[in-house]
Coordinates of C-alpha atoms and ligand atoms in Angstrom, one line a residue:
X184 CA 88.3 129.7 119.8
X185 CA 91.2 128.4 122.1
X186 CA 92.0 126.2 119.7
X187 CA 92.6 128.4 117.0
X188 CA 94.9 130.6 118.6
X189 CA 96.7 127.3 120.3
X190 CA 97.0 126.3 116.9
X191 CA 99.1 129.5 115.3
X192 CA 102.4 130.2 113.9
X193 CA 103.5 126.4 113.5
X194 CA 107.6 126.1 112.6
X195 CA 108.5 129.5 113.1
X196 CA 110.7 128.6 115.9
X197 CA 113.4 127.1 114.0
X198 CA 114.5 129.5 111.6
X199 CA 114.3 132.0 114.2
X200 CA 115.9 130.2 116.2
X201 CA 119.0 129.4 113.4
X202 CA 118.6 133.7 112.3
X203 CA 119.6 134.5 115.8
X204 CA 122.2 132.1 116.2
X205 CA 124.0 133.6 113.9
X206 CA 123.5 137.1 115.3
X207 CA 124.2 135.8 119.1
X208 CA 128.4 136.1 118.2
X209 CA 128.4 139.4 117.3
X210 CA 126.3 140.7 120.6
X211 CA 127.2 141.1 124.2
X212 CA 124.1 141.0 125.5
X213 CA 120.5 140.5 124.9
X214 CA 117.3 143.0 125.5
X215 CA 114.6 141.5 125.8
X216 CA 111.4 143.2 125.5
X217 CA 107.9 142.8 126.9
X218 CA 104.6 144.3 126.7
X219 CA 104.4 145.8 130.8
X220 CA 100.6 145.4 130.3
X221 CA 101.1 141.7 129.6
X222 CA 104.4 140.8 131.3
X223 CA 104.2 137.3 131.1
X224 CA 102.0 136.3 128.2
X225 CA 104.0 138.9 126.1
X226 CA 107.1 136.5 126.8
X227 CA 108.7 133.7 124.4
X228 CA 109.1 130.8 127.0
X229 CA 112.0 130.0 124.8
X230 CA 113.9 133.2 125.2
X231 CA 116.0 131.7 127.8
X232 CA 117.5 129.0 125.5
X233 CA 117.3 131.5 122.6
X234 CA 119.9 133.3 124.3
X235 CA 122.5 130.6 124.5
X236 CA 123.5 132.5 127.8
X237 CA 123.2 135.8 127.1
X238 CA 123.0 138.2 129.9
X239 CA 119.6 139.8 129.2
X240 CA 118.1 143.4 130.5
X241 CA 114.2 142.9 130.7
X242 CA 112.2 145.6 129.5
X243 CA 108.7 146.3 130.7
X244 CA 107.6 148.5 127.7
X245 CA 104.4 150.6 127.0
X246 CA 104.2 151.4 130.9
X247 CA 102.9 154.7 129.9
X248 CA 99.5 152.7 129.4
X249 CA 100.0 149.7 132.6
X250 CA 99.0 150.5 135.7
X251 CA 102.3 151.9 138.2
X252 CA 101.6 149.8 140.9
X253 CA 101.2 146.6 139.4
X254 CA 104.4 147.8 136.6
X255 CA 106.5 148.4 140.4
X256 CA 105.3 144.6 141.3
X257 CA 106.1 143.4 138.3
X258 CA 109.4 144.6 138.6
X259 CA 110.4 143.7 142.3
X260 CA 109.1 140.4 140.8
X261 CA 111.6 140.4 137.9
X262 CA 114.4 141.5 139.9
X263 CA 113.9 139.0 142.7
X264 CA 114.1 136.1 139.9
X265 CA 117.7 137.6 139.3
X266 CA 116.6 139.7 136.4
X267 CA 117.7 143.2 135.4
X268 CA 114.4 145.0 135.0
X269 CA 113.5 148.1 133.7
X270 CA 110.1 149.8 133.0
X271 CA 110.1 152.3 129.8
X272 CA 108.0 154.3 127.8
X273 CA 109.6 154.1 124.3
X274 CA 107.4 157.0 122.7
X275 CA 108.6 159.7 125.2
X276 CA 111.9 157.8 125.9
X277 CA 110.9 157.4 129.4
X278 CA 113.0 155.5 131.3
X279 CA 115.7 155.0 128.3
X280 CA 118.7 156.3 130.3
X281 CA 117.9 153.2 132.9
X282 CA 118.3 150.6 130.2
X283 CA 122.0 151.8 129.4
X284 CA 122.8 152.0 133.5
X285 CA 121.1 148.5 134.2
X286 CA 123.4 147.4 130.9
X287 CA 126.4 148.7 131.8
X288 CA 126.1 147.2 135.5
X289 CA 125.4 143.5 133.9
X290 CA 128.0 143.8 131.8
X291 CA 130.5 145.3 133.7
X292 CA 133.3 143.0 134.3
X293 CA 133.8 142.8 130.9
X294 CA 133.8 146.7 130.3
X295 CA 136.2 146.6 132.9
X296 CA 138.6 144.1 131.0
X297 CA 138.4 145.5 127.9
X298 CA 139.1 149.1 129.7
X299 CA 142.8 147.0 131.1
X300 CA 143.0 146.2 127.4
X301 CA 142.8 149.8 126.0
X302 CA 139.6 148.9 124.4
X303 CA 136.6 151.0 124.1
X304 CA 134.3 150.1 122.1
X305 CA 130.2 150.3 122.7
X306 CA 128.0 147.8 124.3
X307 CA 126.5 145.7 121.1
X308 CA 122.4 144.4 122.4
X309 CA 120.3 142.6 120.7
X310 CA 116.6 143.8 120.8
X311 CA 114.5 140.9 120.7
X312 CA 110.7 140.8 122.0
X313 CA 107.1 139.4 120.1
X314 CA 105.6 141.4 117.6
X315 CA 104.3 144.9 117.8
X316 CA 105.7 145.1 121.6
X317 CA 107.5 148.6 120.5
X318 CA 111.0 147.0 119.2
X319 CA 111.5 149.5 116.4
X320 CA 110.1 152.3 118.8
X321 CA 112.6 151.7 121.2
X322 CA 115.5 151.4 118.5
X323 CA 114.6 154.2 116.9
X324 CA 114.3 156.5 120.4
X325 CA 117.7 155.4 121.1
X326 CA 119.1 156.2 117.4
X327 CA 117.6 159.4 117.6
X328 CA 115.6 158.8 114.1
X329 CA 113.8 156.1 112.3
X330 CA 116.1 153.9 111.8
X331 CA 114.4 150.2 112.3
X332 CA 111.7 149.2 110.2
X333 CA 110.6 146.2 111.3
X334 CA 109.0 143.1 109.2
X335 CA 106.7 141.1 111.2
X336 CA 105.6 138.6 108.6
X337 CA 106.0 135.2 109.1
X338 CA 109.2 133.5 107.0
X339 CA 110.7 137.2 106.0
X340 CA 113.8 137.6 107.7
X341 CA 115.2 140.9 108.1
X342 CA 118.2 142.2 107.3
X343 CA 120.9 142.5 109.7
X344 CA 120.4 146.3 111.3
X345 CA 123.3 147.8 113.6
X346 CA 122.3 151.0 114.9
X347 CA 124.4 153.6 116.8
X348 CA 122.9 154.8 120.0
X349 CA 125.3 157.4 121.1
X350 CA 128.7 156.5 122.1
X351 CA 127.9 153.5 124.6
X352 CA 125.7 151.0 123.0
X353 CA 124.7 149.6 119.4
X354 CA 121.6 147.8 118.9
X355 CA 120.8 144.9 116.7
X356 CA 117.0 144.5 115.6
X357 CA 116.3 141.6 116.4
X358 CA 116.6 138.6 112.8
X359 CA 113.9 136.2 112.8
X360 CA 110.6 136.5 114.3
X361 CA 110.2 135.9 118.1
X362 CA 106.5 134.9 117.4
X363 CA 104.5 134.4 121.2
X364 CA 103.3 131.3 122.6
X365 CA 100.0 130.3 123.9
X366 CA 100.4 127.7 126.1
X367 CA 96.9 128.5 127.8
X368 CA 94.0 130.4 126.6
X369 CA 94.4 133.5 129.0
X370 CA 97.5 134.0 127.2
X371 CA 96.2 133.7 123.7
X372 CA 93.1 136.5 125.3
X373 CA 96.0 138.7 126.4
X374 CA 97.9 138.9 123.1
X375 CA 94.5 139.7 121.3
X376 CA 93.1 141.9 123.8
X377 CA 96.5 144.2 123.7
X378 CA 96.8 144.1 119.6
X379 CA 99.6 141.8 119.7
X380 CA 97.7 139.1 117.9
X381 CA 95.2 140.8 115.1
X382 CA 91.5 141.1 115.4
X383 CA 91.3 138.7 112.5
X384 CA 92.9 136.1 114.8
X385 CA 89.6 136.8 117.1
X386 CA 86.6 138.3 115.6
X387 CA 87.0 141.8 117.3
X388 CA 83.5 141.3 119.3
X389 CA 84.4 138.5 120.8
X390 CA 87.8 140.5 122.3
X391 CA 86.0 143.4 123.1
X392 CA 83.3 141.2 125.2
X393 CA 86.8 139.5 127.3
X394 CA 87.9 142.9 127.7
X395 CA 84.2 143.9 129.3
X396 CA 84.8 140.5 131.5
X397 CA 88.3 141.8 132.3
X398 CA 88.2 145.5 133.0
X399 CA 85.3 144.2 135.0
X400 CA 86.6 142.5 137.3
X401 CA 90.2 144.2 137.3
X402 CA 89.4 148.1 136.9
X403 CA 85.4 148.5 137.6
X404 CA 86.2 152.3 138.5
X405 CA 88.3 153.2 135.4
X406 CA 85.5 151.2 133.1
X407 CA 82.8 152.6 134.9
X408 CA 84.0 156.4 134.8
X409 CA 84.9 156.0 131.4
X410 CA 81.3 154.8 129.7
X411 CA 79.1 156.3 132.4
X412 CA 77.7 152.9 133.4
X413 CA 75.9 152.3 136.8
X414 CA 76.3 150.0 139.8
X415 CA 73.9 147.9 138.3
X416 CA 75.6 147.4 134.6
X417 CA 78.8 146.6 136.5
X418 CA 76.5 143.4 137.8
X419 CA 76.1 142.3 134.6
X420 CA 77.6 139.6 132.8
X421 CA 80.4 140.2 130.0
X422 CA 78.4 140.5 126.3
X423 CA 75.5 142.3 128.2
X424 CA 78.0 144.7 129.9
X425 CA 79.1 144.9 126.2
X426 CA 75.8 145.8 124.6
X427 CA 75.4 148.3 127.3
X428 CA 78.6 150.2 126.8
X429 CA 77.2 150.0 122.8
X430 CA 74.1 151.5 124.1
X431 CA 75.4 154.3 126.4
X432 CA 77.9 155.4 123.2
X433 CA 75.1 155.3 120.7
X434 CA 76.3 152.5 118.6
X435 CA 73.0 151.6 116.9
X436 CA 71.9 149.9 113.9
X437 CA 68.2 150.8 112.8
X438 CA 66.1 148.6 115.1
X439 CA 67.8 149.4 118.0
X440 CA 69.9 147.0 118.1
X441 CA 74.2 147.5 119.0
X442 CA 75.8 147.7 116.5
X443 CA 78.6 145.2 118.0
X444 CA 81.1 145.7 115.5
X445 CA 81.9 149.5 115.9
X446 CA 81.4 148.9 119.8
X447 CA 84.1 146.3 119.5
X448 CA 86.4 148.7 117.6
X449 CA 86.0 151.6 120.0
X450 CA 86.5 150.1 122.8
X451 CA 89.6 148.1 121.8
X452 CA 91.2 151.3 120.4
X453 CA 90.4 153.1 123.5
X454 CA 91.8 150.4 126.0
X455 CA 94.8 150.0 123.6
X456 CA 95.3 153.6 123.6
X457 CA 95.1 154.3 127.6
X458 CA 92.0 156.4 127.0
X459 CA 90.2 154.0 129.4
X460 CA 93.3 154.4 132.1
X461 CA 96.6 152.4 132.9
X462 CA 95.8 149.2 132.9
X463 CA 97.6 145.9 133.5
X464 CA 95.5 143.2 132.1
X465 CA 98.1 140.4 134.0
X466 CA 98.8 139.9 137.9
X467 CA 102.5 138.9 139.2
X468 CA 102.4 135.2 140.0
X469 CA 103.2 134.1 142.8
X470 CA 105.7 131.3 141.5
X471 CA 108.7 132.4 139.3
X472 CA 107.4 135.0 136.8
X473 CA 107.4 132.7 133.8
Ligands
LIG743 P1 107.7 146.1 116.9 O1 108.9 146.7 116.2 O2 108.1 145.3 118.1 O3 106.9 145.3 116.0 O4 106.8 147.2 117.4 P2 106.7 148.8 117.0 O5 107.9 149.5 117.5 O6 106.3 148.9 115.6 O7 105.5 149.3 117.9 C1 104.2 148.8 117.7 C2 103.1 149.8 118.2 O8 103.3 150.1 119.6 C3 103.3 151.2 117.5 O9 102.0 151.7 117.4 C4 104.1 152.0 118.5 O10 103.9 153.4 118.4 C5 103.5 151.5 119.8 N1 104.4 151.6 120.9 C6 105.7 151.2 121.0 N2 106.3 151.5 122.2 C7 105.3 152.1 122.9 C8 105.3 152.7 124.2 O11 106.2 152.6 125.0 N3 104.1 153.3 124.6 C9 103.0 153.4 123.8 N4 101.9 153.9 124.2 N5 103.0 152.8 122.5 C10 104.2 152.2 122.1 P3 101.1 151.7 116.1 O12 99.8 152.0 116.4 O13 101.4 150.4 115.3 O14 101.8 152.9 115.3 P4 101.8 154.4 115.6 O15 100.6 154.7 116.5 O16 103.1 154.7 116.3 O17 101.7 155.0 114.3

């Protein structure tokens, strides 16, 4: 398994690499967007070269379904490796107004100069951030419609997208592909456990059964509360703590046996859609945060 998900998206790099180049002239400065569930594995070790110096705002998105606490130390983490930081919700638009202060305040020298100069013209970011971690959510919150559509398969570019977010800021979809990296397993288990990576990446039983192992270990309360299991299930090891969520839900084939594919698929969905609780599948390390 670990070596299959090692093994993905071979080559990418490049052209995105050459699509954004291009782009990086026409920008002042970068957003860069994570999954707040998954701060660090949902982040392209590259981005920092990517950027070519860039000033970037980090956005911890989807903290409407990560746990507050750990979203506040990932933060104060961010922030104290000289990041701007900013947690959002990009369905409601929670926390959108803090992305345009926290821009405004990295870029404000130049603001200032072109404000001597007479010149007013909006802040141009690019939004850049792995697949399926809410880019055209967040674009299209700002815009005020749907207005990015994005294409996540591999070797499509898209076209070049400038869209008008009031009178202060444009935003640039990201060109190119910012595909993640699995430098380590837990990273790879992350991305699949979250969606970011498709079940057919993973077989969806064998996600759900590291998600058992996980919520676990990491939320026993929330997991417990939610699938009415007992002290005595949460003793239990991974796949049988599994099969017992299958049985407590009824998820039966004739025999009596679980019926591990629609467990899988329940319990994914509901994790992925909060319906389990907020929860933050990654701890802040305690060396820099990527
Ligand atoms: P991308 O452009 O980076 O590829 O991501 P996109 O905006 O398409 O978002 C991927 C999925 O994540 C979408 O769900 C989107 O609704 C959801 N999403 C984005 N931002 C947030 C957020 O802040 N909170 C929550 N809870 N979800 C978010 P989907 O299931 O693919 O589509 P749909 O359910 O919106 O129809």
């Amino acid at each position: 398994m670990p070596g299959n998900i090692i093994q993905w998206f071979p080559g990418h790099m490049a052209q995105t690499r050459r699509v954004m180049k291009e782009s990086l002239g026409s920008v002042d400065l970068i957003f860069e967007i994570l999954d707040a569930r998954i701060p660090a594995s949902s982040r392209n070790p590259e981005i920092e070269a990517l950027s070519e110096g860039k000033k970037r705002v980090v956005i911890l998105n989807k903290a409407d379904l990560a746990d507050p606490t750990e979203t506040e130390k990932w933060l104060k983490k961010l922030r104290e490796d000289g990041c701007e930081a900013v947690a959002v919700d990009s369905k409601s638009g929670k926390g959108k107004e803090e992305i345009l202060s926290r821009a405004k305040q990295l870029m404000r020298e130049k603001l200032e100069r072109n404000r001597e100069k007479g010149m007013s013209r909006p802040l141009r970011a690019m939004v850049v951030g792995i697949p399926n971690v809410g880019k055209s959510t967040l674009i299209n919150r700002f815009a005020g419609r749907v207005a990015a559509k994005a294409e996540n398969r591999p070797g499509v570019t898209r076209n070049k997208q400038w869209v008008r977010a009031g009178k202060e800021l444009e935003l640039l979809d990201m060109p190119g592909v910012l595909w993640p990296k699995f430098e380590d397993v837990a990273t790879g288990e992350n991305l699949a456990m979250t969606g970011a990576i498709k079940d057919t990446i993973l077989q969806s039983e064998e996600v759900a059964v590291l998600l058992c192992g996980r919520l676990k270990d990491r939320y026993p309360a929330l997991f417990a509360a939610r699938y009415k299991l007992s002290d005595e299930h949460m003793e239990l090891e991974p796949y049988e703590l599994f099969l017992a969520v299958g049985k407590k839900r009824g998820f039966l084939v004739s025999g009596g046996e679980v019926a591990e594919d629609r467990c899988a698929a329940v319990l994914l969905e509901e994790f992925r859609s909060g319906l389990i609780g907020r929860i933050t599948l990654e701890e802040v390390p305690c060396g820099p945060s990527v």
